[in-house]
Coordinates of C-alpha atoms in Angstrom, one line a residue:
X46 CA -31.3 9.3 -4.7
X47 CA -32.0 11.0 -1.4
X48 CA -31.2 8.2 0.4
X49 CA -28.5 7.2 -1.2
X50 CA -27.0 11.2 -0.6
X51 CA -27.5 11.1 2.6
X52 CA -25.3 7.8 3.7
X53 CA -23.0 9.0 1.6
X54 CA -23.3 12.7 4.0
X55 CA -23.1 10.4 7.1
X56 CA -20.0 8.9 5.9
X57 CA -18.3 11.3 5.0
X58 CA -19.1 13.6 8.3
X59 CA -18.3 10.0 10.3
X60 CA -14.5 10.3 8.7
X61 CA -14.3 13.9 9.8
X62 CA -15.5 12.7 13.1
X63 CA -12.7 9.7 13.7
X64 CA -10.1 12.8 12.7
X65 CA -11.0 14.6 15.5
X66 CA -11.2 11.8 17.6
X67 CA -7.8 10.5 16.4
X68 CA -6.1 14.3 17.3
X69 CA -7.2 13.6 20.9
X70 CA -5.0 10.2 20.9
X71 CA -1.9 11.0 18.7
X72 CA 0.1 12.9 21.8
X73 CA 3.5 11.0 20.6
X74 CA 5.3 10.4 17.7
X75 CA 4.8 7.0 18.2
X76 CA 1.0 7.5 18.8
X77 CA 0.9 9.6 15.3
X78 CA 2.9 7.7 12.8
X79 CA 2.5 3.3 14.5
X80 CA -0.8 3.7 16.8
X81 CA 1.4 3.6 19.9
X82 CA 2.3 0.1 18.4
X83 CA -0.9 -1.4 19.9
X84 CA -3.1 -2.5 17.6
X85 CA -4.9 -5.9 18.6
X86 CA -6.0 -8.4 16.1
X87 CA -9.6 -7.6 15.5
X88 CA -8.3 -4.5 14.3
X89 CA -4.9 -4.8 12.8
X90 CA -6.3 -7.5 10.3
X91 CA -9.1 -5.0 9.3
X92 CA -7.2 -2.0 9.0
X93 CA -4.7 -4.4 6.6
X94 CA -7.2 -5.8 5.0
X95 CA -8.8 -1.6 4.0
X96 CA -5.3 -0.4 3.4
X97 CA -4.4 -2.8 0.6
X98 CA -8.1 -2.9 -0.7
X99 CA -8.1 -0.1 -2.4
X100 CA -10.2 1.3 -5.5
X101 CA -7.8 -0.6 -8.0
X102 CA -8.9 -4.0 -5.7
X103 CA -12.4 -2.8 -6.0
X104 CA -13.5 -0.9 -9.4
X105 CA -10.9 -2.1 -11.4
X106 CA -11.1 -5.7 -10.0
X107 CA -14.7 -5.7 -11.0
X108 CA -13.4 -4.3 -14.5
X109 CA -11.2 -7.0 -14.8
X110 CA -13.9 -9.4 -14.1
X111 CA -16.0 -7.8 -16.9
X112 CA -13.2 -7.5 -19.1
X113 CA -11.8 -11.5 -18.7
X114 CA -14.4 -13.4 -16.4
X115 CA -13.3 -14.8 -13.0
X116 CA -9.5 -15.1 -14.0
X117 CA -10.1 -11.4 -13.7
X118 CA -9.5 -12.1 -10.3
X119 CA -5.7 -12.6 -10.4
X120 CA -4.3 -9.1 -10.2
X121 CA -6.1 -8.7 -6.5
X122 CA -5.5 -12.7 -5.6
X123 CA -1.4 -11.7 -6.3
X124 CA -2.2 -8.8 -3.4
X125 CA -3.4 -11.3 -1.4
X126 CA -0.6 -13.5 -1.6
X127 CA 1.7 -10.5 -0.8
X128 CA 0.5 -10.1 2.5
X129 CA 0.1 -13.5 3.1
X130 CA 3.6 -14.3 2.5
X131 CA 5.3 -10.8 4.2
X132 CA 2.5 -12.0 7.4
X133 CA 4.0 -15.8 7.1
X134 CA 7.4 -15.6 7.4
X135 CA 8.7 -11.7 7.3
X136 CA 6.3 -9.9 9.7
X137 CA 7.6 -10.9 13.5
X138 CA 10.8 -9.4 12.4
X139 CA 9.7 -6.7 10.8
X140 CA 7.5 -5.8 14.0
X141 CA 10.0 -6.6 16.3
X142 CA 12.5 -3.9 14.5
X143 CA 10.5 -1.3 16.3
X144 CA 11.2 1.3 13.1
X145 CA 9.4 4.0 11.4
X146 CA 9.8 3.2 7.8
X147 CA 11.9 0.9 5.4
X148 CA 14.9 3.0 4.7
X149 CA 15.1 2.6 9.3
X150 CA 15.4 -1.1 8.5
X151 CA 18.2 -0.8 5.8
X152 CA 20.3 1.0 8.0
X153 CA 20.2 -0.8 10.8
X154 CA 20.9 -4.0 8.6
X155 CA 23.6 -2.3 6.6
X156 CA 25.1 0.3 9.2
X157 CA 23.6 3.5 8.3
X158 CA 24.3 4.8 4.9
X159 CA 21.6 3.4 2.5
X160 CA 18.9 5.4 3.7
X161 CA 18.9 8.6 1.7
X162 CA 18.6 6.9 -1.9
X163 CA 16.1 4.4 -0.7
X164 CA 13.9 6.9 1.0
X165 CA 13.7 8.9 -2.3
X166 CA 13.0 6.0 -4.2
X167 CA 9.9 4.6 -1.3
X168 CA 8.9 8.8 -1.7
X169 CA 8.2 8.6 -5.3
X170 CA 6.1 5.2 -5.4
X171 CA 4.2 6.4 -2.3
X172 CA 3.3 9.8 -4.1
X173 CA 2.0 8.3 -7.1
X174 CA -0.1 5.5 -4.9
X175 CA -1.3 8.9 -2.9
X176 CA -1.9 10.6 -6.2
X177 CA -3.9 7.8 -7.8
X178 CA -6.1 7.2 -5.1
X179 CA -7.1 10.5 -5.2
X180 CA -7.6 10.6 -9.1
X181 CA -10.1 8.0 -8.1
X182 CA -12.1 10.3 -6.1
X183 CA -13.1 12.1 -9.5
X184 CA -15.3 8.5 -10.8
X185 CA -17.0 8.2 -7.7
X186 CA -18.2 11.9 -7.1
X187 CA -19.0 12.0 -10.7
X188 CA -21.6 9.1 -10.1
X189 CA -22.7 10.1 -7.1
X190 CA -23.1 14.1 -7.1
X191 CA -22.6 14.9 -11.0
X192 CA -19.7 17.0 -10.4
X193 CA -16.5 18.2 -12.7
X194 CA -13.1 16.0 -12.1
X195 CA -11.1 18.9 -10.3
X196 CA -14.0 19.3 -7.9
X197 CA -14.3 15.7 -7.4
X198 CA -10.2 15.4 -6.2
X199 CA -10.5 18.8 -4.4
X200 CA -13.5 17.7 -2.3
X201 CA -12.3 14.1 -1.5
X202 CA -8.8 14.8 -0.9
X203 CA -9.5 17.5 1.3
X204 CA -11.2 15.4 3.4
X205 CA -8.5 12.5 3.5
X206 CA -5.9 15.4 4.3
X207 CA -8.0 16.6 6.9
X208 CA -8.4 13.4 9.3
X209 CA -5.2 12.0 8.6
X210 CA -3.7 15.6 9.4
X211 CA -5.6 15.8 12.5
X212 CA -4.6 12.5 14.0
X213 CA -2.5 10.5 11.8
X214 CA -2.3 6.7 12.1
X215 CA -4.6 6.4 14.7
X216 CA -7.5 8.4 12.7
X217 CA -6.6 6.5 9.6
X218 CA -6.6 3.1 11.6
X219 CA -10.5 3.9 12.9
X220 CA -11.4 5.1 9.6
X221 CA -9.9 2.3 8.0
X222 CA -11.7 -0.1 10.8
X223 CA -15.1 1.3 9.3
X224 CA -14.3 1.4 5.9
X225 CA -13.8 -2.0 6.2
X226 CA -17.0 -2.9 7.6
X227 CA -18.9 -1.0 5.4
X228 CA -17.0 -2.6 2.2
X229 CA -17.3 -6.1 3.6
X230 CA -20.9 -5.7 3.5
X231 CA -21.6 -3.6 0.6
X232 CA -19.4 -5.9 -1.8
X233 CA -19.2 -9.3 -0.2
X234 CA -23.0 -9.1 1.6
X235 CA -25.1 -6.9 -0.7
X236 CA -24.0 -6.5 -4.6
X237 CA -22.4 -9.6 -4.8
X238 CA -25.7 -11.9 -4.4
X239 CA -27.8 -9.1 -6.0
X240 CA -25.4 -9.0 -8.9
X241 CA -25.5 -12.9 -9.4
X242 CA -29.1 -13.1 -8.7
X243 CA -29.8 -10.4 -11.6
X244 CA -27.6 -12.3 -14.1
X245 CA -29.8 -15.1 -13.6
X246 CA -27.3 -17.0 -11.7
X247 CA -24.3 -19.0 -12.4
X248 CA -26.2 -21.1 -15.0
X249 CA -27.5 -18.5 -17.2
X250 CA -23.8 -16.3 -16.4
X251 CA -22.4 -19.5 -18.1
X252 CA -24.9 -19.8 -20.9
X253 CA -24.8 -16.3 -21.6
X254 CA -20.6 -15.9 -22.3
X255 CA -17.8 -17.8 -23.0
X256 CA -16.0 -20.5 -21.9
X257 CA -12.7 -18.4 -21.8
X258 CA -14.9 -16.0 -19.2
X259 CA -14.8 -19.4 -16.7
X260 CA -11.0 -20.5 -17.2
X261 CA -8.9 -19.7 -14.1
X262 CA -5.8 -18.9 -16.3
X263 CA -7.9 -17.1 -19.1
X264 CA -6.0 -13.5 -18.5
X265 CA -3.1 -15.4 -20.0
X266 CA 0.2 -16.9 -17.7
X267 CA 2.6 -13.7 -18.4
X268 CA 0.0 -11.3 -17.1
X269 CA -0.7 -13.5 -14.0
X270 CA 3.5 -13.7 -13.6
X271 CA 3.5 -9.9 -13.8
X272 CA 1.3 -9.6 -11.6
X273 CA 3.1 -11.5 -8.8
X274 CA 6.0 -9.5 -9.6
X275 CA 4.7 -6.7 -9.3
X276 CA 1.5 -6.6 -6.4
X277 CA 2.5 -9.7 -4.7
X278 CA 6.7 -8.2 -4.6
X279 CA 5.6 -4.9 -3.7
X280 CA 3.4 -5.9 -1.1
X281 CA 6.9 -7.2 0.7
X282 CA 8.1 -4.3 0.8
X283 CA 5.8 -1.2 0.2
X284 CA 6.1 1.5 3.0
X285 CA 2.5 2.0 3.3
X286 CA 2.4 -1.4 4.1
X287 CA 5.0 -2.1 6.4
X288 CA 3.6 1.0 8.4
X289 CA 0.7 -1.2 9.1
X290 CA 3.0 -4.0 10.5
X291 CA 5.0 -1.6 13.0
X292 CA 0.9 -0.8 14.6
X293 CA 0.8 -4.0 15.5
X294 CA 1.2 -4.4 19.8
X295 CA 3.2 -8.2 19.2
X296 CA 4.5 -10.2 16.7
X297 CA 2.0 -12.8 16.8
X298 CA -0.3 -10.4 16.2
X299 CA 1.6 -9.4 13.3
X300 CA 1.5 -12.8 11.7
X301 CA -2.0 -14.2 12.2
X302 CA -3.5 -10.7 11.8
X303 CA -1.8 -10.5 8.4
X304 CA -2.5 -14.0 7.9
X305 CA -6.4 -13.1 8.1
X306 CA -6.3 -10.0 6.6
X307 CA -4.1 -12.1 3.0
X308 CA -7.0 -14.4 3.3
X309 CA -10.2 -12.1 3.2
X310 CA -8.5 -10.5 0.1
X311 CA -8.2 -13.6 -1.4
X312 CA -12.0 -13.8 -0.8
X313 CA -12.4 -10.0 -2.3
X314 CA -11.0 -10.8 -5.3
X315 CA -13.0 -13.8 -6.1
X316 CA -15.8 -11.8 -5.7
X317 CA -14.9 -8.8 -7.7
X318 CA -14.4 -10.8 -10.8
X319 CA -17.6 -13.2 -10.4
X320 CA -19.4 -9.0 -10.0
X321 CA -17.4 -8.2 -13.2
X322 CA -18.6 -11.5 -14.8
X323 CA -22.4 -10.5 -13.9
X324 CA -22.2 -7.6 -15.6
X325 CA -20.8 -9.0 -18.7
X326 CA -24.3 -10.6 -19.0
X327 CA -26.4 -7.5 -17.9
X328 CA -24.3 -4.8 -20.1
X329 CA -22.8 -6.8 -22.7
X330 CA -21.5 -3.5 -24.6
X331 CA -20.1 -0.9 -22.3
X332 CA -17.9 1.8 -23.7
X333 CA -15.3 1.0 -20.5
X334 CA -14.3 -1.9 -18.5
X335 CA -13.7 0.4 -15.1
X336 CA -17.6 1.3 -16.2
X337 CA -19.0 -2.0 -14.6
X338 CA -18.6 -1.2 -11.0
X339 CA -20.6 2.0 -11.3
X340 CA -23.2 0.5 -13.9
X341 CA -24.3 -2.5 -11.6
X342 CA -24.7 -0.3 -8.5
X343 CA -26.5 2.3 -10.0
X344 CA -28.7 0.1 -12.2
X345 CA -29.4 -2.8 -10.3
X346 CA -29.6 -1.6 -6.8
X347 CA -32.6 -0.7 -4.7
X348 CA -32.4 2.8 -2.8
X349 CA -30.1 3.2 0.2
X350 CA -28.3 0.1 -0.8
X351 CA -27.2 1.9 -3.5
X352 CA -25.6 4.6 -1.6
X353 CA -24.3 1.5 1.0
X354 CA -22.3 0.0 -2.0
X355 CA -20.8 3.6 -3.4
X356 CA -19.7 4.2 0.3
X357 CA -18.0 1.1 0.3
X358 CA -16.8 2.2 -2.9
X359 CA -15.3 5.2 -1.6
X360 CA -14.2 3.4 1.6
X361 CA -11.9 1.6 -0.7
X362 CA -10.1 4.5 -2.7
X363 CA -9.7 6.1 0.8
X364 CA -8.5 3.9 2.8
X365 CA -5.6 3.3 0.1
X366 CA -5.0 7.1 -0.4
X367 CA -4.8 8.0 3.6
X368 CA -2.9 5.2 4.0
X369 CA 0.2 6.1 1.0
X370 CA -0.3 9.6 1.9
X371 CA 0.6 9.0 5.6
X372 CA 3.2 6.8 4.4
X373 CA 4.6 9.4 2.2
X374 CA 4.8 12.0 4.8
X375 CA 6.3 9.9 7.2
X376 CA 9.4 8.9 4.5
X377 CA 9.6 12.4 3.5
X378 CA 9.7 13.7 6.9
X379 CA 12.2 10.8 8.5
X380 CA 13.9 9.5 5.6
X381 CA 14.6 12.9 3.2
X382 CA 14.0 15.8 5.3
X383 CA 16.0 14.9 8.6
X384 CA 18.9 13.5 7.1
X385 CA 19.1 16.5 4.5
X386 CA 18.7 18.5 8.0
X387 CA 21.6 16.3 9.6
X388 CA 24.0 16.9 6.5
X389 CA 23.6 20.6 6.8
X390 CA 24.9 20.9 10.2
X391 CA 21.6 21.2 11.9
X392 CA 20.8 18.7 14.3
X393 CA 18.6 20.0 17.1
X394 CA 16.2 17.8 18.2
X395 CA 13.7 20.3 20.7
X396 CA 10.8 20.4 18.7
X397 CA 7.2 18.9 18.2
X398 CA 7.7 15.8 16.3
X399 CA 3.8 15.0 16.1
X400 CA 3.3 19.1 15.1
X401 CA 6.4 18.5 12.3
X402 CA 4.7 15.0 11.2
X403 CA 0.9 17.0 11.4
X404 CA 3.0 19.3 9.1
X405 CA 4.5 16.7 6.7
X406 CA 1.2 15.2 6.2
X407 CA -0.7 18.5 5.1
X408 CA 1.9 19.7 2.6
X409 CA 2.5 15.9 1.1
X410 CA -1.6 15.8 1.3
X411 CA -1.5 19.1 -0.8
X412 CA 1.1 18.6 -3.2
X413 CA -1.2 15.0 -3.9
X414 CA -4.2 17.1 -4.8
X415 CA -2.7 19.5 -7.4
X416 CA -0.4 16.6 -8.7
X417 CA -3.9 14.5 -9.1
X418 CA -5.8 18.0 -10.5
X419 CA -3.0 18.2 -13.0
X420 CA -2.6 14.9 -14.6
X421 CA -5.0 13.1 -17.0
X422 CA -3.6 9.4 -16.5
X423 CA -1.6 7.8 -13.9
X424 CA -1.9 4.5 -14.6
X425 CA 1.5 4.8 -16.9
X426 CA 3.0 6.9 -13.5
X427 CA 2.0 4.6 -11.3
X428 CA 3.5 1.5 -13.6
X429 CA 6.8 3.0 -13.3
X430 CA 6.7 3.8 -9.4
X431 CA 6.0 0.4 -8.6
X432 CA 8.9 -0.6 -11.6
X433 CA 11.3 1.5 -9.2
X434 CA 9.8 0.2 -6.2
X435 CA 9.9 -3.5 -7.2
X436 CA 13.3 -3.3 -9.6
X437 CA 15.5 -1.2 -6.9
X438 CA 14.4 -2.1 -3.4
X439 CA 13.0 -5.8 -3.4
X440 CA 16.4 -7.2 -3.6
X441 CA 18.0 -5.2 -1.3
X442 CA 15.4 -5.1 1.2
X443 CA 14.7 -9.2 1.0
X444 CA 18.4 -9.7 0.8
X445 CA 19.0 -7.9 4.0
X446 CA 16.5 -10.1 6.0
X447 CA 17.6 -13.3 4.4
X448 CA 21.3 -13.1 3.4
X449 CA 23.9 -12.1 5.7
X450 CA 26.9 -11.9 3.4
X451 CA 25.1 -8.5 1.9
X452 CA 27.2 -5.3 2.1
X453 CA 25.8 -2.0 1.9
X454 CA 27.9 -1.3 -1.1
X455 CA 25.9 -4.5 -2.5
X456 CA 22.3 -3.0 -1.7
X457 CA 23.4 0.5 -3.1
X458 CA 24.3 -0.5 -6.6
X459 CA 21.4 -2.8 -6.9
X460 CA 19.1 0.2 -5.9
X461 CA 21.0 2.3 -8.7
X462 CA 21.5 -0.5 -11.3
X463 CA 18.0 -2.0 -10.9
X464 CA 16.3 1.2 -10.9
X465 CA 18.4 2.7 -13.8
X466 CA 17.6 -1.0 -15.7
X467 CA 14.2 -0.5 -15.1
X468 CA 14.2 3.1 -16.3
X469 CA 16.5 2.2 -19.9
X470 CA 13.9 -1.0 -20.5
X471 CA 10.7 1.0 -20.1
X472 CA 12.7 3.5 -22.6
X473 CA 13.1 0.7 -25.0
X474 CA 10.0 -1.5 -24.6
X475 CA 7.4 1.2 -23.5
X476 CA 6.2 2.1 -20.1
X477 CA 3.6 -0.5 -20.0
X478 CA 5.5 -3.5 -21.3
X479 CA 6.2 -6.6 -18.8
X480 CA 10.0 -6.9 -19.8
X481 CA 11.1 -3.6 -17.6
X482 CA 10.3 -5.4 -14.1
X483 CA 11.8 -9.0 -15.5
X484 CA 15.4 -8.0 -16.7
X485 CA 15.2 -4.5 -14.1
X486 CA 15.0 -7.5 -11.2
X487 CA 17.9 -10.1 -12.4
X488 CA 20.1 -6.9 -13.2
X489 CA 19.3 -5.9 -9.6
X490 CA 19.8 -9.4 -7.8
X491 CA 23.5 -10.2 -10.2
X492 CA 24.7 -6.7 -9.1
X493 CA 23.6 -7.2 -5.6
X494 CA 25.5 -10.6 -5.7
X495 CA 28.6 -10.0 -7.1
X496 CA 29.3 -6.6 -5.1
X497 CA 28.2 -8.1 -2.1
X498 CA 30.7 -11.1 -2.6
X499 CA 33.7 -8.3 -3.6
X500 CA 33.5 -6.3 -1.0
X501 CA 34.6 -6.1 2.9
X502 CA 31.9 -8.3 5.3
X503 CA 29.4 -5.7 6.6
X504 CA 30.8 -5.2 10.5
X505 CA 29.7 -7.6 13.2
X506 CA 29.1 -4.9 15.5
X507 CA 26.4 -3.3 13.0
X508 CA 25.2 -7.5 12.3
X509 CA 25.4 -7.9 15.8
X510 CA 23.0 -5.1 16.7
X511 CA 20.7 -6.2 13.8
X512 CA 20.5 -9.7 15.6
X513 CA 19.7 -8.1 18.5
X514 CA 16.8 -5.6 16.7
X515 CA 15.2 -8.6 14.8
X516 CA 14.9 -10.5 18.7
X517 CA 13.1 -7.7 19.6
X518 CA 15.5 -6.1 22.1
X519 CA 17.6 -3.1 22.2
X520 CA 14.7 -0.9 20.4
X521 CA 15.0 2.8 21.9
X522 CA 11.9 4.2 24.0
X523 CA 9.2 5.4 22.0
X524 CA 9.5 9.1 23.1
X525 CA 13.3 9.1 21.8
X526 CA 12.3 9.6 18.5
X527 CA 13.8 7.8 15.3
X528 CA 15.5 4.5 16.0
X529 CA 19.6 5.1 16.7
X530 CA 22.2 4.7 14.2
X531 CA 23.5 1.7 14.6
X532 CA 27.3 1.1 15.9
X533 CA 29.9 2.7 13.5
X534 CA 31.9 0.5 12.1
X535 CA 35.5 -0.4 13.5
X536 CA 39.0 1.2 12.0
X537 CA 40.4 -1.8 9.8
X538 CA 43.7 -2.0 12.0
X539 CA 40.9 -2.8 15.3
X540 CA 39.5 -5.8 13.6

């Protein structure tokens, strides 16, 4: 295992390394939370690609490929389709905006006053991502150095915190470059053929299991319709992900990049579950599902590419956790903290915004670590951030960019009344149960409807200015900060 330590070593000093690099760029607000906004194809699709790739997409993809066979691959094929569908038709605007985060976009749309709910809502689905990325951290140190859980999150977090810290998007976005590369070929390149080839192949993998393990809708129809309610949905309108999209130097690059990016995960997933499938036939009776991925590698593989695949492995949870983490900070920081700041009568604007960010980052990339030390199991946490996330803020957010007869008193009570549905149905069907997200999302979309229709036409001046925002013009200069509030709206006797 030497060998295998020691890539591992190299990695993790090379992410340290891009940190400091990335402190050396990040001289602007801009330049710390977007990458100056100039992120070329090449690298926006990979840096896409590693943010929504995460340790979910890669262990538990694999699991689910042990646990059901290659329909296993639905719940990362339903990621995929979510960014091929926000890179397809909602990404050029979305880019164009010139924004920080979501709760920027809804004001501008709506004039200026949905921003404080919405922002504490993207907050707490951000955390939890952040939170179980790190919990992640604990599996793969365990494998690979035989240490206790708290250790496990302690070490890896710290190092997240620390290059993301240091030099914020642009760190992440080189870190996320290489953990791209080195997951491409220690998943799709190396255990992928090594896993089929010691199966036997696709002959013997078919001898070997059942014929429910090779049906493409053998994970059953409501758990692939859940799925694209909940990854493919949330993928429209995720922070962390729409982060990525405001890096991007044009919209074209925003669309075809995205486009690429949706595609290779479509790829990824295929392969996780035909991995998961191999070792159904190798290890026919683990204890645990999420076992496989650690099994195979440390079973099958030969030295060094051993510790290749746990990199790639770890490149995974990473590149997920600094991604939510910096898109946690940067909500926290613009959408929470400033307008809490603005309320309270203080409104100077003379200080460091990349030093407040650096700030933001460390303390969200703190609270992340004792919040992952302290709980057990997330995966019922994390099921009802993305039920808030999905239930409150899909409709809204979609029905600003497609609908112009939305009011801001519409988006509000479909925020409150889709998140509260969500919250009462979990009550009464338990946390893990698919009705929640179904009857949380038509409670959300009637209320938005029927208050939108009942009350006063949001301005022109404020729809105006969004026309102008979504062409791409009128966008403040980077070093101004946060994008303007958008025109007040007129007395009624003026109109």
């Amino acid at each position: 295992m030497a060998v295998d330590y020691a890539v591992i070593v190299v990695y993790l000093a090379g992410m340290l390394g891009m940190g400091w690099w990335g402190m050396r760029r990040a001289k602007s607000k801009s330049e710390f939370l977007v990458a100056g906004r100039r992120l070329g194809p090449g690298m926006y699709s990979g840096t896409m690609a590693a943010i929504v790739l995460g340790g979910a997409s890669t262990i538990g993809g694999v699991g689910l490929g042990y646990k059901h066979g290659l329909s296993g691959a639905w719940m990362v094929l339903t990621i995929g389709f979510g960014l091929l569908a926000l890179s397809v038709f909602f990404s050029a605007r979305i880019a164009r905006l010139k924004v920080y985060t979501v709760s920027e976009m809804l004001d501008l749309r709506y004039g200026g006053r949905a921003g404080l709910i919405t922002g504490l809502v993207m907050w707490a689905y951000t955390l939890m991502l952040a939170v179980t990325s790190t919990i992640a951290y604990a599996t793969i140190f365990d494998v690979l150095f035989d240490v206790n859980r708290t250790v496990s999150i302690i070490l890896g977090g710290a190092i997240v915190v620390a290059y993301s810290t240091l030099g914020g998007m642009w760190s992440i976005t080189i870190t996320d470059m290489v953990q791209f590369v080195v997951k491409t070929i220690g998943v799709l390149l190396l255990l992928l053929p090594i896993a089929v080839v010691k199966a036997g192949g696709f002959a013997e993998m078919k001898a070997q299991l059942p014929n429910e393990y090779f049906a493409p809708l053998g994970i059953g129809g409501e758990t692939i319709f859940t799925y694209v309610l909940i990854y493919t949905f949330g993928m429209l309108i995720g922070q962390d992900i729409w982060q990525r999209v405001f890096t991007a130097r044009s919209d074209k690059v925003a669309r075809w990049g995205g486009t690429i990016a949706g595609t290779y995960c479509l790829v990824y997933a295929i392969a996780g579950a035909v991995i998961g499938t191999a070792a159904k036939v190798l290890y026919p009776d683990l204890a645990s599902a999420d076992d496989a991925f650690a099994t195979i590698v440390t079973d099958e593989l030969p030295m060094g590419v051993r510790g290749l695949v746990l990199a790639a492995a770890l490149a995974a949870v990473m590149s997920t956790s600094s991604g939510a983490l910096i898109a946690c900070a940067t909500v926290a920081n613009n959408d929470i903290w400033s307008r809490l700041r603005g309320r309270a009568g203080s409104g100077a604007t003379d200080h460091d915004e990349v030093k407040g960010n650096r700030a933001f980052i460390l303390a969200m990339g703190i609270a992340t670590i004792c919040i992952s030390i302290a709980l057990n199991d997330v995966v019922e946490a994390l099921t009802v951030a993305y039920n808030l996330l999905v239930g409150g803020l899909l409709v809204p957010i979609l029905g600003g960019l497609l609908w112009k007869r939305g009011t801001v008193q519409g988006a509000l009570a479909a925020v409150a009344v889709g998140g509260l549905s969500v919250i009462g149905f979990m009550a009464a069907y338990g946390i893990l149960a698919n009705q929640p997200i179904y009857y949380g999302l038509l409670a959300s979309l009637a209320t938005y409807l029927v208050v939108s229709l009942a009350t006063r036409p949001t301005d022109p001046a404020v729809l105006a200015h969004w026309r102008e925002r979504l062409a791409g013009r009128g966008a403040p200069d980077e070093g101004e900060g946060a994008a303007p509030e958008p025109p007040a709206p007129e007395p009624a006797a003026a109109r």
